[in-house]
Coordinates of C-alpha atoms and ligand atoms in Angstrom, one line a residue:
X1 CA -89.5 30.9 -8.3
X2 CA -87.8 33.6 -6.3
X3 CA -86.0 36.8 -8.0
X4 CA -82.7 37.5 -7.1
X5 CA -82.2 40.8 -8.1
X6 CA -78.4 42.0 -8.0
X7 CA -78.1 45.4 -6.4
X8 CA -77.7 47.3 -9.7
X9 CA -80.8 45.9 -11.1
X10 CA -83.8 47.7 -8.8
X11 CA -86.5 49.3 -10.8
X12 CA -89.9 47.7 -11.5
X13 CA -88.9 46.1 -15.1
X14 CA -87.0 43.7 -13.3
X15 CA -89.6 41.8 -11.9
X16 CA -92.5 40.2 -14.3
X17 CA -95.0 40.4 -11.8
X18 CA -95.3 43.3 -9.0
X19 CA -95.8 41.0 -6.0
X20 CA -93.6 38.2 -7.4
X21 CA -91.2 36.8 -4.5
X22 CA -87.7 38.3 -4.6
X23 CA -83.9 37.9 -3.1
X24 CA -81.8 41.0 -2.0
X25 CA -78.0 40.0 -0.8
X26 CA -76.0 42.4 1.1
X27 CA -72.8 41.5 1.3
X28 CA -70.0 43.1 3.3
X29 CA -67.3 41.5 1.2
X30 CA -67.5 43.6 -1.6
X31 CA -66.5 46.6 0.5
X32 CA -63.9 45.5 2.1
X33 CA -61.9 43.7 -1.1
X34 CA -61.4 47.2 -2.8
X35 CA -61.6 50.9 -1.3
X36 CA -64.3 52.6 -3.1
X37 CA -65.9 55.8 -2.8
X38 CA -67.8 56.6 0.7
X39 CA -70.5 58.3 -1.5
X40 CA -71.3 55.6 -3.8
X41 CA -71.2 52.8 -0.7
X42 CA -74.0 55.0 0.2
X43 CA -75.9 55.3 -2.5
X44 CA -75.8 51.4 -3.2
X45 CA -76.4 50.3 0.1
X46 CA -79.5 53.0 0.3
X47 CA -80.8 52.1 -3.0
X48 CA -81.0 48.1 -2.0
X49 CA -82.2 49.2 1.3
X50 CA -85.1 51.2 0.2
X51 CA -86.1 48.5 -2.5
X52 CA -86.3 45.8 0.6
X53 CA -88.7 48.5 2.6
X54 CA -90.9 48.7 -0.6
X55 CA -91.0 45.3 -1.0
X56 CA -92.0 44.4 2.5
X57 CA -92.7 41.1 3.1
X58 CA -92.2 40.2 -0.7
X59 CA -88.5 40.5 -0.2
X60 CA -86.4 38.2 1.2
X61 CA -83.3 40.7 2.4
X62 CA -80.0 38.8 3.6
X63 CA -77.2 41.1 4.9
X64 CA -74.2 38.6 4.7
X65 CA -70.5 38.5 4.4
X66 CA -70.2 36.9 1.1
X67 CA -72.9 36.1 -1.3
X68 CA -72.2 32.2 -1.1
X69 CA -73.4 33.1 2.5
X70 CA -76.5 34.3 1.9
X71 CA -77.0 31.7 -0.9
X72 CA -76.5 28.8 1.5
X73 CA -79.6 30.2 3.4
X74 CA -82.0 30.1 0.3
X75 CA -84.5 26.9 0.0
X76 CA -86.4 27.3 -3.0
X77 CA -85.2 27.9 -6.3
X78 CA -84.3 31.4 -8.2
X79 CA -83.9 32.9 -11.0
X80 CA -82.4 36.3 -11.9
X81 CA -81.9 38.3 -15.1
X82 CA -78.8 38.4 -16.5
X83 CA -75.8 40.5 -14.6
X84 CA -73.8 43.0 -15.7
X85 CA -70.4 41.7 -15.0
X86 CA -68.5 38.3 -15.8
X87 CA -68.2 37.7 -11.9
X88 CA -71.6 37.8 -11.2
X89 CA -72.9 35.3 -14.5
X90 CA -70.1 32.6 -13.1
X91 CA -72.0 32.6 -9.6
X92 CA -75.1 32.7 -11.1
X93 CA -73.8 29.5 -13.2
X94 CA -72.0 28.0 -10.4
X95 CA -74.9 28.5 -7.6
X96 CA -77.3 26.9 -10.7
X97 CA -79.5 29.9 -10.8
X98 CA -82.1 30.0 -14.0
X99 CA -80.8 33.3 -15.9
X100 CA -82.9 35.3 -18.5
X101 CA -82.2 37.7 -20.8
X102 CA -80.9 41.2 -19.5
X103 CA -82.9 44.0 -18.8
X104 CA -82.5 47.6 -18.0
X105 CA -80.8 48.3 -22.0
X106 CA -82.9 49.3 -25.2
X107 CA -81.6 46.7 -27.5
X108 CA -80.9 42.8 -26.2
X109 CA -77.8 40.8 -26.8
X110 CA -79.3 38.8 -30.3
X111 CA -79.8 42.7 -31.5
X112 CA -76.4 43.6 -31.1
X113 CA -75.0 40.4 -32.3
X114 CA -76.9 40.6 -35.5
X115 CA -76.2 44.1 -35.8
X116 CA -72.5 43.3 -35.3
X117 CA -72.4 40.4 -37.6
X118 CA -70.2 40.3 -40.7
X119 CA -68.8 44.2 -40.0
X120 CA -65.3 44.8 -40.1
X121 CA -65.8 48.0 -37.9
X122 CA -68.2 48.3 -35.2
X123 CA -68.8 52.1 -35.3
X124 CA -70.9 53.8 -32.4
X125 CA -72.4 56.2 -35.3
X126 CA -73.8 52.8 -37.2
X127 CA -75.3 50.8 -34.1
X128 CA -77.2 54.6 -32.9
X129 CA -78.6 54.7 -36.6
X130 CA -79.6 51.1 -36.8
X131 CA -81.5 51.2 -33.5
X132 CA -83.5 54.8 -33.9
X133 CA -84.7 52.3 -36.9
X134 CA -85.3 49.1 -35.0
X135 CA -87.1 51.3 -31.9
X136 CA -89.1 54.0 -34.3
X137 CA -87.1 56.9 -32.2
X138 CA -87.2 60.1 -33.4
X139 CA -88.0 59.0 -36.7
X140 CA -90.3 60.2 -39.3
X141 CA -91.3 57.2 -42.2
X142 CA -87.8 56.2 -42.9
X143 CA -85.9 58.9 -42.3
X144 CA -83.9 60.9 -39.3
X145 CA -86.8 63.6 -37.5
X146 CA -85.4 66.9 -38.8
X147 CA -83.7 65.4 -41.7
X148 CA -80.5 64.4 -40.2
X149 CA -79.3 61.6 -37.8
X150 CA -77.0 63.2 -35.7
X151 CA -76.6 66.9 -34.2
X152 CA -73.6 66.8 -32.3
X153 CA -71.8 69.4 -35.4
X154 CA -74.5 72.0 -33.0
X155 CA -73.7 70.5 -30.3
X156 CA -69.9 71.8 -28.6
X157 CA -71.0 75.9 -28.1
X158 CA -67.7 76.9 -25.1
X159 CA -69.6 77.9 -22.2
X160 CA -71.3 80.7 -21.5
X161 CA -69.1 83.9 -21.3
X162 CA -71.1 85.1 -18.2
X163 CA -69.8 82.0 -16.9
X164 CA -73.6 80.6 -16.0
X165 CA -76.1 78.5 -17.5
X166 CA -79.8 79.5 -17.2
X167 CA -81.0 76.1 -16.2
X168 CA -82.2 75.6 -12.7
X169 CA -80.4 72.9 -10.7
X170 CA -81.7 69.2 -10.4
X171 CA -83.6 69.0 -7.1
X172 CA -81.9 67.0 -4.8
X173 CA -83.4 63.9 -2.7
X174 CA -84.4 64.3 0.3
X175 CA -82.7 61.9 2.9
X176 CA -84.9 59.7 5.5
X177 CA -84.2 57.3 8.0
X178 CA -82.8 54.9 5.9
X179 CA -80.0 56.9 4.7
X180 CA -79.1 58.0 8.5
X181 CA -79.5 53.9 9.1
X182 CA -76.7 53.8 6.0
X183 CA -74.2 56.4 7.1
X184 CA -74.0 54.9 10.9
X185 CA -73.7 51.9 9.4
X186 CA -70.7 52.8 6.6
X187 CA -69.2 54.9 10.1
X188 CA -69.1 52.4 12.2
X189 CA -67.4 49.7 9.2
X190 CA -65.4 52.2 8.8
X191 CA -64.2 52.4 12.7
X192 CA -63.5 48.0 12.3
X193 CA -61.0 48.9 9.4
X194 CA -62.9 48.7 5.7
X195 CA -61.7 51.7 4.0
X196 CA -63.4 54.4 1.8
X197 CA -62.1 57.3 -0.5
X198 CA -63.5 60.7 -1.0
X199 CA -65.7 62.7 1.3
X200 CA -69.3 61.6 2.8
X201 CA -71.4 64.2 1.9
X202 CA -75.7 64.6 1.3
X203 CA -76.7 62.3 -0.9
X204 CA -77.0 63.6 -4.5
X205 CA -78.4 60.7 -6.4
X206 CA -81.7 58.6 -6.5
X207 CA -82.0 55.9 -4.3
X208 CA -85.3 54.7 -5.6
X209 CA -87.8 54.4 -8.9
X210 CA -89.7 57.2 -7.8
X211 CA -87.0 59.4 -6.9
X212 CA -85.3 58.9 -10.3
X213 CA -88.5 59.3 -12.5
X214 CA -88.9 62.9 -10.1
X215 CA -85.1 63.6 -11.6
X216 CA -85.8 62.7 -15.1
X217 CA -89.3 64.8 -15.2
X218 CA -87.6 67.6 -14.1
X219 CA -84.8 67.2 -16.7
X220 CA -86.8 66.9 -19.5
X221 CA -89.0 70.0 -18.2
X222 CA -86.4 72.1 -17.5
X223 CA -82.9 71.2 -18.6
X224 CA -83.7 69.4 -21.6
X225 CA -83.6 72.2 -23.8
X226 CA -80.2 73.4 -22.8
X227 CA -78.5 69.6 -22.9
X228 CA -77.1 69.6 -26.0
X229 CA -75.7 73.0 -27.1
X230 CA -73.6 73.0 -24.0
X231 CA -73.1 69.1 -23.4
X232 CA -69.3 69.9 -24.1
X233 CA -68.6 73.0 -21.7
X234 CA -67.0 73.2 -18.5
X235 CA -67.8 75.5 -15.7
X236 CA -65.8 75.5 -12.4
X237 CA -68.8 76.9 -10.4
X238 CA -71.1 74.9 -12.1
X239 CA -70.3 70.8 -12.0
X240 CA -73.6 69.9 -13.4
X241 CA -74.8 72.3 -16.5
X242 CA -77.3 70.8 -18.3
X243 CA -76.4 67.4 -17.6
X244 CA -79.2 64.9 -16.7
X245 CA -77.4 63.1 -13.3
X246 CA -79.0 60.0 -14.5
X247 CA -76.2 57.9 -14.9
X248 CA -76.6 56.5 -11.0
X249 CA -80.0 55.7 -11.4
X250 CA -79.9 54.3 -14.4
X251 CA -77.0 52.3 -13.2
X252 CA -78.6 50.9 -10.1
X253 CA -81.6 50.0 -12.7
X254 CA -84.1 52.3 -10.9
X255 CA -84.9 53.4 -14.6
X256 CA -85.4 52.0 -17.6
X257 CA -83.6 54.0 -20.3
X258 CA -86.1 53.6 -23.0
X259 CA -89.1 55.5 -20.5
X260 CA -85.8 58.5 -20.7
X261 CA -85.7 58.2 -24.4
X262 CA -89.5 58.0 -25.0
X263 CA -90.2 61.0 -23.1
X264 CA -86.9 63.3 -24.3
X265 CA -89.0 62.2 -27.8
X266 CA -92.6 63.6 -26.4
X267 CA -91.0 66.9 -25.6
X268 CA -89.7 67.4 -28.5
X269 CA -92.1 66.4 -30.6
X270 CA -94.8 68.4 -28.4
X271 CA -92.4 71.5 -29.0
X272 CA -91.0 71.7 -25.8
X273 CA -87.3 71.3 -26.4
X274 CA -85.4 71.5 -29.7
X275 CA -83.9 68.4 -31.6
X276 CA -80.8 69.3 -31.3
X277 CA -81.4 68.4 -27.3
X278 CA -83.7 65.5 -27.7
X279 CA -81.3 64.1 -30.3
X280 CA -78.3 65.1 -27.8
X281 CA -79.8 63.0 -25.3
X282 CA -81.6 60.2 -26.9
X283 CA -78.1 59.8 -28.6
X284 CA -76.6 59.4 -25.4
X285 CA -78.7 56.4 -24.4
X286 CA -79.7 54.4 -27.2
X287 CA -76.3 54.9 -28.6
X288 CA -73.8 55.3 -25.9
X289 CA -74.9 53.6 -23.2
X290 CA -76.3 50.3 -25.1
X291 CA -73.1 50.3 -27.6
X292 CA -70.8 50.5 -24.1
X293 CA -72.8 47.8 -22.5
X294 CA -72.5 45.3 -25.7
X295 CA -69.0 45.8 -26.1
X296 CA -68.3 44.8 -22.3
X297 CA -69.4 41.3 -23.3
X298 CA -68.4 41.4 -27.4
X299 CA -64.9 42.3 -26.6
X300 CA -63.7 39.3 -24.0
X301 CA -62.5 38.7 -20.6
X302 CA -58.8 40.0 -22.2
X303 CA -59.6 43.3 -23.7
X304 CA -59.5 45.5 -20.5
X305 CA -55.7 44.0 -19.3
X306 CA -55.3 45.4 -23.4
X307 CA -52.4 48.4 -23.2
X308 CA -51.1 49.0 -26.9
X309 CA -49.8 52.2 -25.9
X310 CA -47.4 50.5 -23.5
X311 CA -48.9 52.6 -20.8
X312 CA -46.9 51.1 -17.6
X313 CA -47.0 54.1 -14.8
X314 CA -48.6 53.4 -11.7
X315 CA -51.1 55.7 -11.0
X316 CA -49.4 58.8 -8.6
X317 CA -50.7 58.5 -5.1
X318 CA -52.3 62.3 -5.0
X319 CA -54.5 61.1 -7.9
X320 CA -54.9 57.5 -6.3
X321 CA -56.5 59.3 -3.3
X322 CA -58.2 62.3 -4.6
X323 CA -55.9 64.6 -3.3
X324 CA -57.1 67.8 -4.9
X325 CA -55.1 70.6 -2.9
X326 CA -52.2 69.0 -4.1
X327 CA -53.0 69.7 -7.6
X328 CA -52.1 73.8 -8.9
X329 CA -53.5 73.1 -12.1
X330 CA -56.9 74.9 -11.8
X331 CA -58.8 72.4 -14.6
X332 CA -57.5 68.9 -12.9
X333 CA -57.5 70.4 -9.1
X334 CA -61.4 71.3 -9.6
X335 CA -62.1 67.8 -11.4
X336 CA -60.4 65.8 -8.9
X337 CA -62.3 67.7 -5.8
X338 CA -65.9 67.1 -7.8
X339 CA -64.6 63.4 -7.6
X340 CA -63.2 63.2 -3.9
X341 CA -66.7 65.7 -3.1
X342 CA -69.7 64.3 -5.4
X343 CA -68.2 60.7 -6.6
X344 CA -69.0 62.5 -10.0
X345 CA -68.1 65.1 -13.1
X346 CA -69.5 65.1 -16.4
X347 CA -68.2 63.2 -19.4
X348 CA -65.8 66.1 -20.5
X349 CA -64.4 66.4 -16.9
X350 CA -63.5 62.1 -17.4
X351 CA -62.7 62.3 -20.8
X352 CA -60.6 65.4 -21.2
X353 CA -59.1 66.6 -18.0
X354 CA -59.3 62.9 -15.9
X355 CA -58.9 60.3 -18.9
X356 CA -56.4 63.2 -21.1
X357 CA -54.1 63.5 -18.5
X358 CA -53.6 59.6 -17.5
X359 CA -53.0 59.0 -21.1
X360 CA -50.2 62.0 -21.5
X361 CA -48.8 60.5 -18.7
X362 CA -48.7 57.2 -19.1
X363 CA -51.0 55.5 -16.7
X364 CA -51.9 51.8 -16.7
X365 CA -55.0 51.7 -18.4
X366 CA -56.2 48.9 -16.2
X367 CA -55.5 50.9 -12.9
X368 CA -57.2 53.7 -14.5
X369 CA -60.5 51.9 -15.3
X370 CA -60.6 50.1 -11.7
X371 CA -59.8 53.8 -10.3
X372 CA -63.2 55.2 -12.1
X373 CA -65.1 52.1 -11.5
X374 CA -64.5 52.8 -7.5
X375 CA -64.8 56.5 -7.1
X376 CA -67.7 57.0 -9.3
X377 CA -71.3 57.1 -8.2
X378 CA -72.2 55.7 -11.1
X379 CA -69.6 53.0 -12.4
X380 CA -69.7 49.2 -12.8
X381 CA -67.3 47.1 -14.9
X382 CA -69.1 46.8 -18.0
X383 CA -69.1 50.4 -18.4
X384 CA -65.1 51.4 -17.5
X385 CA -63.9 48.4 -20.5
X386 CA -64.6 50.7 -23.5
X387 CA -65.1 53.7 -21.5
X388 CA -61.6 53.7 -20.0
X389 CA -59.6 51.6 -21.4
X390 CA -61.0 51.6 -25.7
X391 CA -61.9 55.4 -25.7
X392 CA -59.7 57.4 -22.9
X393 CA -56.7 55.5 -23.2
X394 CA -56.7 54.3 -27.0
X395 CA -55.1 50.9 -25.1
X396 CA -57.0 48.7 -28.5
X397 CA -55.0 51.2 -30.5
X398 CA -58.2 52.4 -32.3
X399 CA -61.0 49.2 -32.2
X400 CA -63.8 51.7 -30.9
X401 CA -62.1 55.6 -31.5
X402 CA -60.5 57.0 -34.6
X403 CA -57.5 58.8 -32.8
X404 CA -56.7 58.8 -29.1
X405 CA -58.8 61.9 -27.0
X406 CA -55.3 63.7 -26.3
X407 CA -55.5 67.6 -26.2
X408 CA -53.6 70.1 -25.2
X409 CA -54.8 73.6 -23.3
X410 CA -55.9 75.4 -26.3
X411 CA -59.1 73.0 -25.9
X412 CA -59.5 73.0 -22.3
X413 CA -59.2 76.8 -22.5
X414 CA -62.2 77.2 -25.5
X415 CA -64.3 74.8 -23.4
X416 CA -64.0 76.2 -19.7
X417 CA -63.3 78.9 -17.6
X418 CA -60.6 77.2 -16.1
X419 CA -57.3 78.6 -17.3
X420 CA -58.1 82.2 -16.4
X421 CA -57.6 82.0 -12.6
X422 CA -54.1 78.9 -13.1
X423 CA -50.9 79.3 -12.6
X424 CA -50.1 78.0 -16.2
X425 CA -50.6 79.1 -19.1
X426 CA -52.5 77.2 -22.3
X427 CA -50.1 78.7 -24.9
X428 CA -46.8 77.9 -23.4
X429 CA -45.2 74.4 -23.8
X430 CA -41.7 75.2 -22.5
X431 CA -40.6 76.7 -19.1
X432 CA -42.3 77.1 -15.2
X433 CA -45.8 78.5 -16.6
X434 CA -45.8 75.5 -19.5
X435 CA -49.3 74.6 -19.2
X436 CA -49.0 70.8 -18.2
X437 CA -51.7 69.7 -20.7
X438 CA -50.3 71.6 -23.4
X439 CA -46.2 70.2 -22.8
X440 CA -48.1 66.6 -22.0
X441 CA -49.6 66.3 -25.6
X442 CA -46.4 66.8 -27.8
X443 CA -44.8 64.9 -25.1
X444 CA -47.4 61.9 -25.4
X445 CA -47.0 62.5 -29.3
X446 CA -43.4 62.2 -29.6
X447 CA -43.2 59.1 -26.8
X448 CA -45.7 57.1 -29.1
X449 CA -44.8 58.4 -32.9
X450 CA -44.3 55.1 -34.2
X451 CA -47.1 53.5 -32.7
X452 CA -49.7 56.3 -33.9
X453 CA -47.8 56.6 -36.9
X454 CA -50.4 55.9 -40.2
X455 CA -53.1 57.2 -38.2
X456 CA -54.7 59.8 -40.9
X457 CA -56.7 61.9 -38.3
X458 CA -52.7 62.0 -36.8
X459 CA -51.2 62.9 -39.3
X460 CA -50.9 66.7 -39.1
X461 CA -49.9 67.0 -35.5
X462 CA -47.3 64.8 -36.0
X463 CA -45.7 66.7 -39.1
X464 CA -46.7 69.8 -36.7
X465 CA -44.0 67.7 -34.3
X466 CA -41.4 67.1 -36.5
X467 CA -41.2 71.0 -37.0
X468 CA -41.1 72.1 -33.2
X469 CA -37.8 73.4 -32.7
X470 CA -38.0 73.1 -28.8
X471 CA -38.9 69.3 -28.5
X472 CA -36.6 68.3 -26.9
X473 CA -36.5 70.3 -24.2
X474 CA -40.0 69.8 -23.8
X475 CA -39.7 66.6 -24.1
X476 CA -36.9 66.5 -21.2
X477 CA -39.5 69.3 -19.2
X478 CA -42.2 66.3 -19.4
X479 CA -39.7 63.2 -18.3
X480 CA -38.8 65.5 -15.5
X481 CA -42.5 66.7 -14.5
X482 CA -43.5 62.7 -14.4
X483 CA -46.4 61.8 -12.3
X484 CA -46.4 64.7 -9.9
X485 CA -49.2 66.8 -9.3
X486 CA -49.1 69.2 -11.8
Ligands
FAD1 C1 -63.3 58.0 -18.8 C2 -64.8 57.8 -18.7 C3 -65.4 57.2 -17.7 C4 -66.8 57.0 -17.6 N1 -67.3 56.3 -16.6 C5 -68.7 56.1 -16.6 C6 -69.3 55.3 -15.5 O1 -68.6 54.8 -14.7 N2 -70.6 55.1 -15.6 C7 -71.4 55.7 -16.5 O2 -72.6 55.5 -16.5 N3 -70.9 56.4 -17.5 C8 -69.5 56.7 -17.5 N4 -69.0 57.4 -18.5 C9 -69.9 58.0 -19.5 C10 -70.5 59.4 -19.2 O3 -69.4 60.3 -18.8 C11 -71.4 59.4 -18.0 O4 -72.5 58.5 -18.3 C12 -72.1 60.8 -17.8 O5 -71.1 61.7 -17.6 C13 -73.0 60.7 -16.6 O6 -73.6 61.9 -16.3 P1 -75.1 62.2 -16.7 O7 -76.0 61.2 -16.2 O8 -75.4 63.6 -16.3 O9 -75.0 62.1 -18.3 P2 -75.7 62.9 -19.5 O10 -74.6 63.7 -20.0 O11 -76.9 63.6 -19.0 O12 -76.0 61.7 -20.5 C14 -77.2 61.0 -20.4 C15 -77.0 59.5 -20.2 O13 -76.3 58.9 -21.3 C16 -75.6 57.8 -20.8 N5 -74.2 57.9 -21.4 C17 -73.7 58.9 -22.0 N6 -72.5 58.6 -22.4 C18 -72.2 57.3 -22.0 C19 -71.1 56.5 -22.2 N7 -70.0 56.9 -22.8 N8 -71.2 55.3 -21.6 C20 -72.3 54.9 -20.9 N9 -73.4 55.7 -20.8 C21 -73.3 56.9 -21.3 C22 -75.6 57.8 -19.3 O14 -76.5 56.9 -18.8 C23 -76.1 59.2 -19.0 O15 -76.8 59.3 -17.8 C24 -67.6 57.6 -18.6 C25 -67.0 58.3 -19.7 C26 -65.7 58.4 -19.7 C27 -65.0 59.2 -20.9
SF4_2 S1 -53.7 76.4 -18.2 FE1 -53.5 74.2 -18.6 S2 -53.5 73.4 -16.5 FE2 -54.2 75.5 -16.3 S3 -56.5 75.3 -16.4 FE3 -55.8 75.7 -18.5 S4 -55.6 73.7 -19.4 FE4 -55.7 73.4 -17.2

């Protein structure tokens, strides 16, 4: 039987023996149906590239239009393990491929799904607890390492006042022929017509196993430590702080996130890095990322076309294509230039400046997830549903978050050192130097009141609304600022 293996599925755990026949499809289709970013065209292409080299003979590499292409080529039969989107299983189906379980996640579907059963909320907090049991992570008998489960109270320090973090940078691959093989190739697709956003640049990411355990060693040696305190700060001359710049990698399945967790686990317990950093991170994966995944599949085809909020602006065309000089709000103009010049920012960039803003505004949640999906590095479908759509843009009206992740400058402004050097100011809601953020969330408040209204964790800022005696004109300010680049 020979493996496909999908191009997001490219470490050595997806195969069950190392010399076992495989399948590797390139197809030129997928670029041209949607623009995404020249950076992460790159770092696909490169990673599936580099697999076939390794592979040698062993690898069966097709470079088609479509996948149905390439399919038509194959004799023998395949098999694959599962995919991570709904596309991909219905081809699988259709083309009669034998499917296994999936791999490249901690916990497997029949965990979740028995974890899930019977639960009339399915908190993130409750799966992360319930598999540290099942795996044995970071756990001492029965109980939490360090006597409590979760860290993240020690977690959200502002960043440094120096404005630096003492971590050295993650080292950066080095690119070979392949890459330069990439880039003429993406140049000259792009001289026939198929479009790309954002900026070519070095590549920043893995492209292969050994590169990405290289990144995570070095992590875990030297940035480990630092990861949580600071996982919440924003720096504008520093993108990356303590972050691990694993996503990619662990994405295109060059890891396997349970070797990440197991080893953030060694350090600690060998002394090397606090809990509060191992649990930080370890938190990260066997929570976050495996709760994410599970709810691509648990919540249905529907949920991400789901907009409770009523959310119905198309996304402004300076956002649409990175345009970051357009932009005089310092915090959003340096966000949207990491995008258009790296294909990534860290979760608070996304969550708080990207995902904050689309939400104030009124963005279509669906437009906004299948903006991130393009112009990441590191994003697939299954992880902009609850991502984008559940937790940035409350669309489910509350099925995965407690209240919607709308904040106003005053946060920005204790997490960055953005506001110093902007036009606007955090503290001002009302008149030229009204900090966009800041007008935008008692804007956003007062356009969904009755919708958010009975929302506990709500309930003081919107008795805090009812007592502003300039709403309206803030209100009126907002409706006038719209869309534009702030
Ligand atoms: C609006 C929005 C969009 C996002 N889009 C993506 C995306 O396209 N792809 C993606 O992998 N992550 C996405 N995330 C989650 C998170 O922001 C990124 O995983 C993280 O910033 C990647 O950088 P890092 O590898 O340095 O992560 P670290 O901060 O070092 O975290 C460690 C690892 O934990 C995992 N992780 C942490 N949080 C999440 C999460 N919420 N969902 C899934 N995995 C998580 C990632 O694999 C990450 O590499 C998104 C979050 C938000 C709020
Ligand atoms: S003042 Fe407002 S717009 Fe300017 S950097 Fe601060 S939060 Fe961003």
């Amino acid at each position: 039987m020979r493996r496909w293996l999908f191009a997001d599925q490219l470490g050595p755990h997806f195969l069950d023996e190392p010399d076992q026949p495989v399948l590797l499809i390139e197809s030129k289709a997928v670029f041209r149906r949607r623009a995404f970013h020249r950076q992460k065209a790159h770092l696909v292409l490169s990673a599936l590239r580099h697999r076939a080299a390794e592979l040698g003979d062993q690898a069966l590499h097709l470079r088609t239009e479509t996948y149905r292409e390439a399919l038509a080529q194959v004799r023998e039969p395949l098999d694959a393990c599962h995919p991570t989107s709904r596309a991909a299983r219905g081809l699988l189906r259709s083309a009669g491929v034998t499917v296994h379980e999936p791999r490249g996640f901690v916990t497997s579907p029949g965990q979740f799904t028995a974890w899930a059963q019977g639960r009339r909320s399915l908190r993130l907090e409750d799966f992360y607890r319930h598999v540290r049991v099942l795996h044995d992570v970071l756990m001492d008998g029965g109980a939490p390492a360090g006597g409590r489960w979760n860290l993240d109270a020690d977690n959200r320090e502002p960043p440094p006042a120096d404005g630096r973090l003492d971590v050295p940078p993650p080292p950066m691959p080095v690119e070979d022929d392949i890459d330069a093989q990439v880039r003429a190739d993406l140049d000259r697709w792009q001289d026939e017509g198929v479009v790309f956003t954002g900026r070519d640049g070095p590549r920043l990411f893995p492209a292969t196993h050994a590169e990405a355990a290289a990144r995570l060693r070095h992590f875990v040696t030297h940035r480990l430590a630092a990861f949580g305190p600071y996982e919440d700060a924003m720096l504008a001359g520093d993108p990356w702080l303590a972050h691990s710049m694993l996503s990619a990698p662990l994405n295109l399945g060059l890891l396997d996130p349970i070797d990440a967790v197991h080893r953030a686990e060694a350090a600690y317990r060998a002394g090397h890095v606090p809990l509060a950093g191992a649990e930080g991170f370890i938190r990260q994966l066997i929570g976050w990322r495996d709760y994410i995944w599970h709810l691509y599949w648990h919540l249905g085809a529907r949920y991400p076309h789901t907009n409770r909020l009523a959310a119905r602006r198309p996304l402004p065309r300076w956002f649409a294509d990175l345009d970051a000089d357009a932009v005089q709000a310092h915090c959003l103009s340096d966000v949207l230039a990491g995008v258009r010049d790296r294909g990534w920012v860290h979760h608070i960039p996304r969550l708080m400046v990207l995902g904050n803003y689309a939400l104030q505004r009124g963005w279509r949640p669906a437009a906004l997830a299948d903006w991130f999906h393009r112009n990441f590095v590191d994003g697939y479908e299954w992880v902009m549903t609850a991502n984008v759509v559940g937790m940035s843009q409350y669309a489910d009206a509350g099925a995965i978050t407690t209240k919607p992740y709308a904040a106003g400058g005053a946060y920005l402004n204790r997490m960055s050192d953005y506001c110093g050097s902007c036009p606007y100011d955090p503290r001002r809601r009302l008149g030229d130097d009204a900090c966009p953020y800041t007008a935008g969330y008692w804007a956003f408040l007062h356009r969904n009141r009755q919708r958010l209204h009975g929302n506990v964790r709500l309930a003081q800022p919107l008795r805090q609304l009812d007592r502003l005696a300039d709403l309206d004109a803030v209100v009126e300010q907002e409706r006038h600022r719209g869309s534009r680049a702030p």
